[in-house]
Short mmCIF file of C-alpha atoms and ligand atoms in Angstrom, two decimals:
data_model
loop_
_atom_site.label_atom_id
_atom_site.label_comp_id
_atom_site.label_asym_id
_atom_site.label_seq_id
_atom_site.Cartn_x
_atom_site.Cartn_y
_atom_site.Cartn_z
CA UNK I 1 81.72 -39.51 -2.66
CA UNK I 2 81.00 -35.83 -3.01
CA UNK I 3 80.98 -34.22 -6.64
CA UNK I 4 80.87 -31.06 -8.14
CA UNK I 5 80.08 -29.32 -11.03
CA UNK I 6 83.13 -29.34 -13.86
CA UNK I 7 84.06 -26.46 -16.00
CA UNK I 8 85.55 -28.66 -19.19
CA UNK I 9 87.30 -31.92 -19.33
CA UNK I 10 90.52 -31.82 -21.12
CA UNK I 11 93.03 -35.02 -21.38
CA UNK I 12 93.49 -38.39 -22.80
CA UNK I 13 92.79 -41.92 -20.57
CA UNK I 14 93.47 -45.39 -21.04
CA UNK I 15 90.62 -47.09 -19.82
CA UNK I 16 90.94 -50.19 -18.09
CA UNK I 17 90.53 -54.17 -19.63
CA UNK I 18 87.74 -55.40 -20.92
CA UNK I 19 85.72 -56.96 -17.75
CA UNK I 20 84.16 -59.93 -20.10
CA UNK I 21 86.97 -60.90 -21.84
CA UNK I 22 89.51 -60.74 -18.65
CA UNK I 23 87.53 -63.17 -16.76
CA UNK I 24 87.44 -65.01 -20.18
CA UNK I 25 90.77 -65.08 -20.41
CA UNK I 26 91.32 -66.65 -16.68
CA UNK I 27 88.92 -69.00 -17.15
CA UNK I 28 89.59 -70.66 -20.95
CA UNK I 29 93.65 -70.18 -19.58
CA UNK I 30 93.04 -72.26 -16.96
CA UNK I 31 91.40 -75.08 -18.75
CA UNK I 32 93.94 -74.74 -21.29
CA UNK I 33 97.45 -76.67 -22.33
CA UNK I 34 100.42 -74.57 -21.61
CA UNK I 35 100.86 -70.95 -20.13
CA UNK I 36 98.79 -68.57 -20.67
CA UNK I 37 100.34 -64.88 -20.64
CA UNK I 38 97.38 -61.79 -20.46
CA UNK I 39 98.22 -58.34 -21.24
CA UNK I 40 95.75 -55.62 -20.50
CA UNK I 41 93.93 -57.54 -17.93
CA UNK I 42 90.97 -55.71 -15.70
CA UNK I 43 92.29 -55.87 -11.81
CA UNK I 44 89.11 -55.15 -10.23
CA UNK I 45 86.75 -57.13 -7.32
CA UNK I 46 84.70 -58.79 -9.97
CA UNK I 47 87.43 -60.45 -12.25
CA UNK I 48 89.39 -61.29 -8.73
CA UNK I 49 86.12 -63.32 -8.23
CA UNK I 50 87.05 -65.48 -10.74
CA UNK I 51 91.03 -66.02 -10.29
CA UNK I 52 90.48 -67.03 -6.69
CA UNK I 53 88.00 -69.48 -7.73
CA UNK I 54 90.31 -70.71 -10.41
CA UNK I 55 93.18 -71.00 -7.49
CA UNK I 56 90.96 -72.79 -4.59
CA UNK I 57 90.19 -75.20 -7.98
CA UNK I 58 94.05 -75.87 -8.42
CA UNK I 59 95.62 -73.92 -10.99
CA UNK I 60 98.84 -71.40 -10.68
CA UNK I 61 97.88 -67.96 -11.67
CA UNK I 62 100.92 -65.41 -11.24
CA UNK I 63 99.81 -61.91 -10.63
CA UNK I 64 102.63 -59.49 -11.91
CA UNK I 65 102.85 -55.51 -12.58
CA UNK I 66 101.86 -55.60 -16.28
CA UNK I 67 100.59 -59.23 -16.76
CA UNK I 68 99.46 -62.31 -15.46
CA UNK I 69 100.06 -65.67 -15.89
CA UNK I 70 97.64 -68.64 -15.71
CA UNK I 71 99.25 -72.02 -15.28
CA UNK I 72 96.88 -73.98 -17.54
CA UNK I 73 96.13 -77.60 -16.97
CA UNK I 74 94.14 -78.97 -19.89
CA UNK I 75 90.20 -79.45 -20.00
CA UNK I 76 90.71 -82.28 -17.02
CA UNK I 77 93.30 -80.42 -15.04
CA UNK I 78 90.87 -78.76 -12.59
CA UNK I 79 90.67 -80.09 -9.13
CA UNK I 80 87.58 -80.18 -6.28
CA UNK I 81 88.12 -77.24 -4.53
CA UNK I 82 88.01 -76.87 -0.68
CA UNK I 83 84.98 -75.30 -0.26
CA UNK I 84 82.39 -73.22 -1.93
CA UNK I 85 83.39 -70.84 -4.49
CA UNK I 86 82.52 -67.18 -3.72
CA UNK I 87 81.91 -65.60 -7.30
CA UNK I 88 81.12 -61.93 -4.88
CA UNK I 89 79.14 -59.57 -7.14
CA UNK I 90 79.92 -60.70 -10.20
CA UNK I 91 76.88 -62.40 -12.62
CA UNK I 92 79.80 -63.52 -15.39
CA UNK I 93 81.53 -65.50 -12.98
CA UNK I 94 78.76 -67.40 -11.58
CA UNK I 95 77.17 -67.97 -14.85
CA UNK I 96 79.56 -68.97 -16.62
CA UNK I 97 81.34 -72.04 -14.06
CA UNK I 98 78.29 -73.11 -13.62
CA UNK I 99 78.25 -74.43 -17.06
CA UNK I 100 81.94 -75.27 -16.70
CA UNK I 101 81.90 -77.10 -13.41
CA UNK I 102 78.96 -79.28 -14.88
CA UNK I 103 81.40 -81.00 -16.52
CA UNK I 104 83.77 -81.53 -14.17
CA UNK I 105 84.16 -85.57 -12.22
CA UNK I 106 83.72 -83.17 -8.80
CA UNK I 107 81.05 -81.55 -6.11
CA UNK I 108 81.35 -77.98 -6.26
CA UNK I 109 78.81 -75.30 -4.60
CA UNK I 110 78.84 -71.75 -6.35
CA UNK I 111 77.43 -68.74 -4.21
CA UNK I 112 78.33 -65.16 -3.82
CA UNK I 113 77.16 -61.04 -2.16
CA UNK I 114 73.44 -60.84 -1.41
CA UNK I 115 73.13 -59.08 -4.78
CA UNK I 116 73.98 -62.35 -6.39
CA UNK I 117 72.31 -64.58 -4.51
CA UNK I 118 68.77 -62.40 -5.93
CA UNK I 119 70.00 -63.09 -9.50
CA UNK I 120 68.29 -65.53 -11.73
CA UNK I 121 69.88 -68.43 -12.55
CA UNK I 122 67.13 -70.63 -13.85
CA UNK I 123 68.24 -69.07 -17.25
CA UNK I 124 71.70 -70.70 -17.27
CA UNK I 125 70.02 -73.78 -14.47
CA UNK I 126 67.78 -75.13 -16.98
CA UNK I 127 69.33 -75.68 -20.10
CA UNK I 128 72.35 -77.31 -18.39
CA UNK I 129 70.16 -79.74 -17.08
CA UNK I 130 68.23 -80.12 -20.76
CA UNK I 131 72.63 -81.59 -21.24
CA UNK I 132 72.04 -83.72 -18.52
CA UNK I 133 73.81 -81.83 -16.16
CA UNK I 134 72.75 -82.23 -12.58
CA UNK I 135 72.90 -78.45 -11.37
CA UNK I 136 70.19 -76.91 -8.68
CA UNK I 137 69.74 -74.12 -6.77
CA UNK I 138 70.36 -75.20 -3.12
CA UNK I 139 66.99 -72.86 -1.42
CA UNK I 140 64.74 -73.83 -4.01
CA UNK I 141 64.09 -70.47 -5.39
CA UNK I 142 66.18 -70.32 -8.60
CA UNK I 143 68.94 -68.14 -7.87
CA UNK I 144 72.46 -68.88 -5.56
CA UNK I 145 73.82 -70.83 -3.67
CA UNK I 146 74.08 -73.20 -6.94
CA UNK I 147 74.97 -77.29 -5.72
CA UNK I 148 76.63 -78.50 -8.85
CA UNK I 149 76.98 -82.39 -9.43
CA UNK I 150 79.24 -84.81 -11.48
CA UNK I 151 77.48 -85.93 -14.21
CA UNK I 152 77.77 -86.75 -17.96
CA UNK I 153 76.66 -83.92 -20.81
CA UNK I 154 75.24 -84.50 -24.03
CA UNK I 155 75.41 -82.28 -27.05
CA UNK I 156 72.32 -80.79 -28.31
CA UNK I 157 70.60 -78.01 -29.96
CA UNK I 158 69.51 -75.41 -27.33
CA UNK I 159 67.44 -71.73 -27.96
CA UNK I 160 67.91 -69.42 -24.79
CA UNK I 161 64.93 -67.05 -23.98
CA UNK I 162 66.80 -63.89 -22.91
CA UNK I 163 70.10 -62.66 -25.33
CA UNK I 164 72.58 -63.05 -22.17
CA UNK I 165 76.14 -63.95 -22.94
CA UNK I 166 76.66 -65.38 -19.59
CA UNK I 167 73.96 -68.00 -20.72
CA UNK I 168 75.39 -69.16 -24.03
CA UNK I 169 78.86 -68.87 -22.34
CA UNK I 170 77.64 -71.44 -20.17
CA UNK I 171 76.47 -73.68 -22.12
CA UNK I 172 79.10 -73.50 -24.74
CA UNK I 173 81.86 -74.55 -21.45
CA UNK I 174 79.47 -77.06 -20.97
CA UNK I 175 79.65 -78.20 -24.32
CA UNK I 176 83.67 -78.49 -23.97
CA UNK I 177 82.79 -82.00 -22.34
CA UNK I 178 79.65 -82.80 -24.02
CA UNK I 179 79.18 -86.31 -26.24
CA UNK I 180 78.68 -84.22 -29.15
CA UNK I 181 78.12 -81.04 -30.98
CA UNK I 182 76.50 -78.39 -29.30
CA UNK I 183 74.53 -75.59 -30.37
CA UNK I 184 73.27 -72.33 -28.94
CA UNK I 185 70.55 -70.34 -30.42
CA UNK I 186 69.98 -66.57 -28.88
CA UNK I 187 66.88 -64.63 -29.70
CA UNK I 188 69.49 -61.92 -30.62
CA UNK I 189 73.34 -62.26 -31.14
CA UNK I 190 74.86 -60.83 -27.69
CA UNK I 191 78.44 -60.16 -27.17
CA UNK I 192 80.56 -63.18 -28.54
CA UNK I 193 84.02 -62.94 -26.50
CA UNK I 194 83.65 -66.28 -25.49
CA UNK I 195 83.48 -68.22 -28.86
CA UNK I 196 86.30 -65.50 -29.92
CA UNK I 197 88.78 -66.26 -27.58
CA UNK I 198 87.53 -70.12 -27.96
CA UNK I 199 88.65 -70.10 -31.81
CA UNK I 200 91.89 -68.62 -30.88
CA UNK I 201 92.79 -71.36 -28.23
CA UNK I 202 91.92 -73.57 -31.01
CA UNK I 203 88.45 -75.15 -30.47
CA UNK I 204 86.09 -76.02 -33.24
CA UNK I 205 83.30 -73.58 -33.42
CA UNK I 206 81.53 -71.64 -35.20
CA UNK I 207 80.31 -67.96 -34.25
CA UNK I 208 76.69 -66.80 -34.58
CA UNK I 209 76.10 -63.81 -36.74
CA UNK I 210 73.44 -60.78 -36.54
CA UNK I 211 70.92 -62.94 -38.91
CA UNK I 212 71.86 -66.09 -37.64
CA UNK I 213 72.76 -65.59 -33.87
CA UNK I 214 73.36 -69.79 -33.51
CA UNK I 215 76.75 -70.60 -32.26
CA UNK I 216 78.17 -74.22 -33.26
CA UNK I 217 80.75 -76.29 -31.05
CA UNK I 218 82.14 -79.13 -31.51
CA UNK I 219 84.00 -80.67 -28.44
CA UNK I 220 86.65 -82.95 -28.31
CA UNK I 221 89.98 -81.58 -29.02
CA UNK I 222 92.17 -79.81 -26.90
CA UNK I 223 92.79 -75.86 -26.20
CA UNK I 224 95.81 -74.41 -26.54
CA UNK I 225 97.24 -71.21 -24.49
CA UNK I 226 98.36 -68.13 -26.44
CA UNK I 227 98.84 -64.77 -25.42
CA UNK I 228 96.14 -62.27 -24.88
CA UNK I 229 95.92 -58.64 -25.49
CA UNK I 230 92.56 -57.63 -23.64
CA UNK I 231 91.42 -54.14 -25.18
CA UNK I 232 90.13 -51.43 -23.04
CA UNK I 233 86.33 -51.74 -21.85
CA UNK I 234 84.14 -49.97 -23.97
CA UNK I 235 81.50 -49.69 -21.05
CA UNK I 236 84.48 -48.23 -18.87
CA UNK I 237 84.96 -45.59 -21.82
CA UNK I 238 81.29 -45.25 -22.00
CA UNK I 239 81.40 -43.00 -19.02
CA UNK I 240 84.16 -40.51 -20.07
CA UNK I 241 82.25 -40.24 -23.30
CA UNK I 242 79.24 -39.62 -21.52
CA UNK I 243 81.13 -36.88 -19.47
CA UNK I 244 83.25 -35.50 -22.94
CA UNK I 245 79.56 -35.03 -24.73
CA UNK I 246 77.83 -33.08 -22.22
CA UNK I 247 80.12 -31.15 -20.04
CA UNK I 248 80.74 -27.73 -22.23
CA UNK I 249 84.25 -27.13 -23.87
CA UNK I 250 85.66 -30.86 -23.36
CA UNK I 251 87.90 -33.05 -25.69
CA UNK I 252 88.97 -36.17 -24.34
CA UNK I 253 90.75 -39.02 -26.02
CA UNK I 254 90.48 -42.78 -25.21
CA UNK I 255 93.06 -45.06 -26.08
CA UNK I 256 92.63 -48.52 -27.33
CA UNK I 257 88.95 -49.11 -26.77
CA UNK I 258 87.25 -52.25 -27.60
CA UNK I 259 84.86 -51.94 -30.60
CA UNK I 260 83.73 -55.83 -31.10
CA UNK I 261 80.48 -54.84 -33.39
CA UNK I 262 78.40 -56.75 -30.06
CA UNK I 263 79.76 -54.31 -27.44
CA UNK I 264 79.41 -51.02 -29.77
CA UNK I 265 75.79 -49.86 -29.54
CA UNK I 266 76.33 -46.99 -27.65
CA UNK I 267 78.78 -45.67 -30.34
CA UNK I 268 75.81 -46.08 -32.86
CA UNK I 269 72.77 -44.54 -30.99
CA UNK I 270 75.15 -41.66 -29.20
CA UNK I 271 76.65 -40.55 -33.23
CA UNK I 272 72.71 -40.96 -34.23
CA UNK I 273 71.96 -38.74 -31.46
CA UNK I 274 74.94 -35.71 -32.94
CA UNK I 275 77.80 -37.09 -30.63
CA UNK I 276 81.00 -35.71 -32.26
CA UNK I 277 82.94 -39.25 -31.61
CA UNK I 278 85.86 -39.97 -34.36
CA UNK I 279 87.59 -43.60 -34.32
CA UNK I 280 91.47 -43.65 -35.03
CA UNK I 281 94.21 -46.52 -35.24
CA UNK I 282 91.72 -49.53 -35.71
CA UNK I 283 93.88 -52.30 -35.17
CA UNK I 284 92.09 -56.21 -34.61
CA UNK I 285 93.95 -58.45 -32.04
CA UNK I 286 93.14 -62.14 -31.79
CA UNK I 287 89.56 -61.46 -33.13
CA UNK I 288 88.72 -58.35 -30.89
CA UNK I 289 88.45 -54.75 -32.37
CA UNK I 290 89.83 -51.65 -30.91
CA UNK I 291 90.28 -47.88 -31.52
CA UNK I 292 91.06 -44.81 -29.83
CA UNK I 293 88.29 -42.21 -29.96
CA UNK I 294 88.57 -38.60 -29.71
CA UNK I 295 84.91 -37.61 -27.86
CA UNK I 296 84.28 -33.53 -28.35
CA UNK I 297 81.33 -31.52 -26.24
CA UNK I 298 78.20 -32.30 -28.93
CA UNK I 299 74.88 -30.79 -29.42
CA UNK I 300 72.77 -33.67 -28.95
CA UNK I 301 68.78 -34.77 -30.04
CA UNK I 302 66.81 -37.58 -28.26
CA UNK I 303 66.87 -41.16 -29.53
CA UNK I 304 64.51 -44.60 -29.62
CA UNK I 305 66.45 -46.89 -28.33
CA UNK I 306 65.30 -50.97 -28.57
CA UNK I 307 64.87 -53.95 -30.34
CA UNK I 308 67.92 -55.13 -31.54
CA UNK I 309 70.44 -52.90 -30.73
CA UNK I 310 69.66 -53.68 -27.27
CA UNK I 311 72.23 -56.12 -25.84
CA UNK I 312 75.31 -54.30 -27.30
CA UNK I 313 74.46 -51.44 -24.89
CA UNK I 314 72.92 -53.09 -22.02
CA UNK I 315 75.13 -51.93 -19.50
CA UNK I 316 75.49 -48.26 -20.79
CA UNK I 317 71.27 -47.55 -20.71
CA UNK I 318 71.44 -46.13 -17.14
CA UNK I 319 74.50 -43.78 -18.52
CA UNK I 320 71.85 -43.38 -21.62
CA UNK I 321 69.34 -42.17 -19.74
CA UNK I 322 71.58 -39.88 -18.06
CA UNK I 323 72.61 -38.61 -21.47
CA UNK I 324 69.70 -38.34 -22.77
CA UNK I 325 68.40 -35.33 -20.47
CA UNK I 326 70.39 -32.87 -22.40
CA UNK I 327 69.13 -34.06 -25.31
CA UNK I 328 66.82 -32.31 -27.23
CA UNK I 329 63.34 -34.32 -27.38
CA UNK I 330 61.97 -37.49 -25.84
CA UNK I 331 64.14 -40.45 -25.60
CA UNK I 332 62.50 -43.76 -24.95
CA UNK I 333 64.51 -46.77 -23.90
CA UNK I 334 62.67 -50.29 -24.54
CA UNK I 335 62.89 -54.17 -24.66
CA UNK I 336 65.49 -53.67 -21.62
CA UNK I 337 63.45 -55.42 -19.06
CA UNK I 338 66.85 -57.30 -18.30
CA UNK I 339 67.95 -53.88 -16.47
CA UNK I 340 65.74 -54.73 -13.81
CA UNK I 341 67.76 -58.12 -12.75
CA UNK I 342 71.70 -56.87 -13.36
CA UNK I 343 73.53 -56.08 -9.93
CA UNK I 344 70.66 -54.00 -9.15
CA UNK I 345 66.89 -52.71 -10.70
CA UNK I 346 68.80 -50.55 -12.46
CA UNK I 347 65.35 -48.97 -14.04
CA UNK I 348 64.14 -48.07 -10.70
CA UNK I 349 67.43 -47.00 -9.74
CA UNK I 350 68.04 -44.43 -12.52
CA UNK I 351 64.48 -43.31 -12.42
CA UNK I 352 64.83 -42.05 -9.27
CA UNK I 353 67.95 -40.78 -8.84
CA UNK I 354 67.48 -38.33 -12.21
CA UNK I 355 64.26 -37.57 -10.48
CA UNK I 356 66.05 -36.18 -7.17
CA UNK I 357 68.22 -34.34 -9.79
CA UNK I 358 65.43 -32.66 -11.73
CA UNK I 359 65.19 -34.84 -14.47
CA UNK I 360 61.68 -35.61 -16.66
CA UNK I 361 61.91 -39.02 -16.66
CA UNK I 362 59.35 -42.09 -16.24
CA UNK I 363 60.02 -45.62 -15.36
CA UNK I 364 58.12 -48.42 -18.01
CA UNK I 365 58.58 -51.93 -17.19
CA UNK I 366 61.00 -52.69 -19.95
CA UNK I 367 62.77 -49.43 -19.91
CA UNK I 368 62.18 -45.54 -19.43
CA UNK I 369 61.32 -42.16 -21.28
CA UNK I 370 63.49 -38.63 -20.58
CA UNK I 371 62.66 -35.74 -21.86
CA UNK I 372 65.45 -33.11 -22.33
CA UNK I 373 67.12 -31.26 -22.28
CA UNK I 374 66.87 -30.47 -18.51
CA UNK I 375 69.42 -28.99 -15.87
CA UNK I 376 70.04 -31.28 -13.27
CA UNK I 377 70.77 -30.89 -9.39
CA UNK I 378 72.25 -31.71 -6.17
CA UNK I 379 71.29 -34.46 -4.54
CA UNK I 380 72.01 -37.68 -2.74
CA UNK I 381 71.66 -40.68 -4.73
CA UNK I 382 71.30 -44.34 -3.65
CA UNK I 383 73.07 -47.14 -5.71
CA UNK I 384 72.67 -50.44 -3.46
CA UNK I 385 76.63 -50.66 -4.22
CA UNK I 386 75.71 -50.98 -7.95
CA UNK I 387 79.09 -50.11 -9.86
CA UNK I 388 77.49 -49.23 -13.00
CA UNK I 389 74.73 -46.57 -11.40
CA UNK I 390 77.89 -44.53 -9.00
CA UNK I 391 79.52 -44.16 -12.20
CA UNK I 392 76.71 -42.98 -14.45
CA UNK I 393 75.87 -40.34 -11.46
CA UNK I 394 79.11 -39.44 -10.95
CA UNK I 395 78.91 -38.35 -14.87
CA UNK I 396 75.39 -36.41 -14.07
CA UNK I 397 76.60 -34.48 -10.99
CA UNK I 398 79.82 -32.90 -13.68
CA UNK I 399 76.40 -31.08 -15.01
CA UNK I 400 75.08 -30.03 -11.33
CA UNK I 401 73.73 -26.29 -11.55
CA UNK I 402 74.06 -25.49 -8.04
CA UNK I 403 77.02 -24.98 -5.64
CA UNK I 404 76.39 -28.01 -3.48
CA UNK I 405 77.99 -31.13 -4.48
CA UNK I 406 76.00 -34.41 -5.58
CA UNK I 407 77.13 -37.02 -3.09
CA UNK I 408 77.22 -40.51 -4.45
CA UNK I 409 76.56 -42.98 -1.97
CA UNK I 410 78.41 -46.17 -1.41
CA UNK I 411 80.92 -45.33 -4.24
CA UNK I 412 83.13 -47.71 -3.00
CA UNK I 413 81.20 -50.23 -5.77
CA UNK I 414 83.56 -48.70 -8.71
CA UNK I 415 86.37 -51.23 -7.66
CA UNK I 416 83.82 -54.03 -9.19
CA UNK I 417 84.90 -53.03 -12.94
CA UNK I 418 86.62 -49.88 -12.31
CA UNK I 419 89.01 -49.52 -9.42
CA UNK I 420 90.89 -46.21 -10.50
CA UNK I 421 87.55 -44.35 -11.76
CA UNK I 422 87.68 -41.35 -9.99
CA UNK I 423 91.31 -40.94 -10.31
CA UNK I 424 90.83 -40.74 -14.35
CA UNK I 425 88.11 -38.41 -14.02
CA UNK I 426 90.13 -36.14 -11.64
CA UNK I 427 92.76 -36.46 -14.03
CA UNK I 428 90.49 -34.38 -16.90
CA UNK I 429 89.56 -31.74 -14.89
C1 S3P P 1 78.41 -60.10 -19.52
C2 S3P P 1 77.18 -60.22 -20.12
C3 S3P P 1 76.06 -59.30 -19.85
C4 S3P P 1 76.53 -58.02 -19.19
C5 S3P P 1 77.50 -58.28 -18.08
C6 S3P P 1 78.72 -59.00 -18.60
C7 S3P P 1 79.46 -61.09 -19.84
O1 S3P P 1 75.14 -59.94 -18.96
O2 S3P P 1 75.41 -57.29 -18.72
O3 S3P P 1 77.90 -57.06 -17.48
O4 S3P P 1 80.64 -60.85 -19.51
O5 S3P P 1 79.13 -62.11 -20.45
P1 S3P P 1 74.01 -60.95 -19.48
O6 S3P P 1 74.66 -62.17 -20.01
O7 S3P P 1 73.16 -61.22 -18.27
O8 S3P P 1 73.25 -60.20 -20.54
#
């Protein structure tokens, strides 16, 4: 994809579903009693990933113009499935039936791209077998194919090392067929649409908080299907923020944006930084936050970004740092050594792309520094088909001094979380 430089960006979007809690919504449907109807829903590669695994394992998902419909079968409903299931290039799906197929009476092998099968998985490997689950990565060296086993789960308490929802999603699945009580602590809360959704189909447990990130679940009675309303992706919105900040003259409104207070860290370091962001219509559905927000060109100063605030912004810190070099001062992003292991090094990866574009900006091994504000370039930057990096370029080259275009390559990778990206950002200019 070739890009060039925008004059202002003028228009209202409404951003796509929530990627998390759409393949939430397949999976708890599926596992459910009843029908389960999903408004909103994210049709991209990654959450396919996860219906077609739900079909090869039996259950009836109807795939209409506004909705879709999962046929659920109950917590023992899901049958052995053909062959292996291909989870592609998405982490979330993976992670998170591994912990549910370790409670299932059947063999099931979990692989996926060659991006996925470099992932760790030791995180969500070894406390499932600390349940008793017989799980194991097939080569030996910790990541996919996974060889999952029947096998009976107890409940216990379990700390994770690394805040990763995908972990404690896995476990708490798990913990759906466990003996007894389960319970999840996280070095820091991350984002809790799992146990949301969980509480709405009706299962006992009981969420973590900021000071107490534990999560509490108590298995043994059934879930129930109900409707879903899956808000718009806050780190699909992140990008057309990005673009409303720092291209000059822009006003762009988002509609219906998800704002759950573990997703919304970007919103807090961008207004610390002078972002001119303002929140209307805040309306809750089942548990989940939303807003539209009105984004206006911003004069903006350099941040520290770390600790904490951290996992509520993971995915955005590549589209941070590209903010962050028209900001005024030195930004330094820390404690994100996770960035290195997501569908790419995404540290490395941003590091050298806002190099080729002129950037001041130095790789550290949990994070990076920028200094800004500085114009960027043309150039050609690589992704390795990493969704999240096209689309935080894409943003940088609306910026590009020269003539010449920024060409993106293998921007194909937007249909992972964002299949209609460039149309919407077409659409503003
Ligand atoms: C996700 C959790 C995060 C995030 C990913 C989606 C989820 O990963 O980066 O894009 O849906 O649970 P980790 O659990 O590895 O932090």
């Amino acid at each position: 994809m070739k890009l060039s430089r925008a004059m202002e960006l003028k228009g209202e979007i409404k951003v796509p579903g929530d990627k998390s809690i759409s393949h939430r919504s397949i999976m708890l449907g599926a596992i459910a009693e009843g029908d389960t109807v999903i408004r909103g829903f994210l049709k991209s590669a990654d959450c396919n990933s996860t219906i077609k695994a739900f079909k090869a394992m039996g259950i009836e998902i109807e795939e209409e113009e506004d909705k879709i419909i999962v046929h659920g079968k109950g917590l023992h409903g899901l049958r052995a499935p053909a062959s292996y299931l291909d989870c592609g290039n998405s982490g979330t799906t993976i992670r998170i039936l591994s912990g549910l197929l370790s409670g299932q009476p059947f063999e099931s092998v979990l692989t996926g791209d060659s991006s996925i099968q470099k992932r760790p998985m030791r995180r969500v490997i070894e406390p499932l077998q600390q349940m008793g689950a017989k799980i194991e990565s097939m080569k030996g060296n910790g990541s996919a194919p996974l060889a999952v086993h029947p096998s009976s789960l107890k409940g216990m308490n379990l700390k994770t090392k690394v805040a990763s929802a995908q972990v404690k999603s896995a476990i708490l699945m798990a913990g759906l067929y466990a003996d007894g009580p389960v319970s999840v602590r996280e070095p820091i809360l991350s984002r809790n649409h799992t146990e949301i959704m969980l509480k709405s189909f009706g299962a006992k447990i009981s969420l973590g908080t900021v000071d107490d990130p534990t999560t509490v679940l108590e298995p043994g009675n059934a879930l129930e299907a109900r409707e879903i309303n899956v808000p718009g992706d806050i780190s699909s919105a992140a990008y057309f923020i990005a673009a409303g900040l720092i291209t000059p003259d822009s006003e762009i409104m988002l509609r219906n944006v998800g704002i759950n207070s573990t997703r919304d860290g970007i919103l807090r370091v961008l207004k610390e930084m002078g972002a001119d962001i303002s929140l209307f219509d805040i309306k809750e559905t089942a548990g989940e936050k939303c807003a539209d927000l009105l984004i206006k060109t911003s004069h903006l100063k350099a941040a520290n970004i770390g600790g904490e605030i951290i996992p509520s912004l993971i995915d955005e810190l590549p589209l941070l740092a590209v903010i962050a070099t028209q900001a005024e001062g030195t930004t330094v992003i820390k404690d994100a050594a996770e960035l290195k292991v997501k569908e790419s090094d995404r540290i490395a990866l941003t590091v050298n792309g806002l190099k080729a574009m002129g950037a001041d900006v130095t790789a550290a091994d949990d994070g990076m520094i920028i200094n800004g504000p500085t114009p960027l370039h043309h150039a050609k930057i690589a992704t390795m088909k990493d969704h999240r990096i096209a689309m935080s370029f894409s943003i940088a080259s609306l910026i590009n001094q020269d003539v010449q275009s920024v060409e993106i390559l293998d921007s194909g990778s937007v249909g992972i979380s964002y299949p209609m990206f460039y149309r919407d950002l077409d659409s503003l200019k």
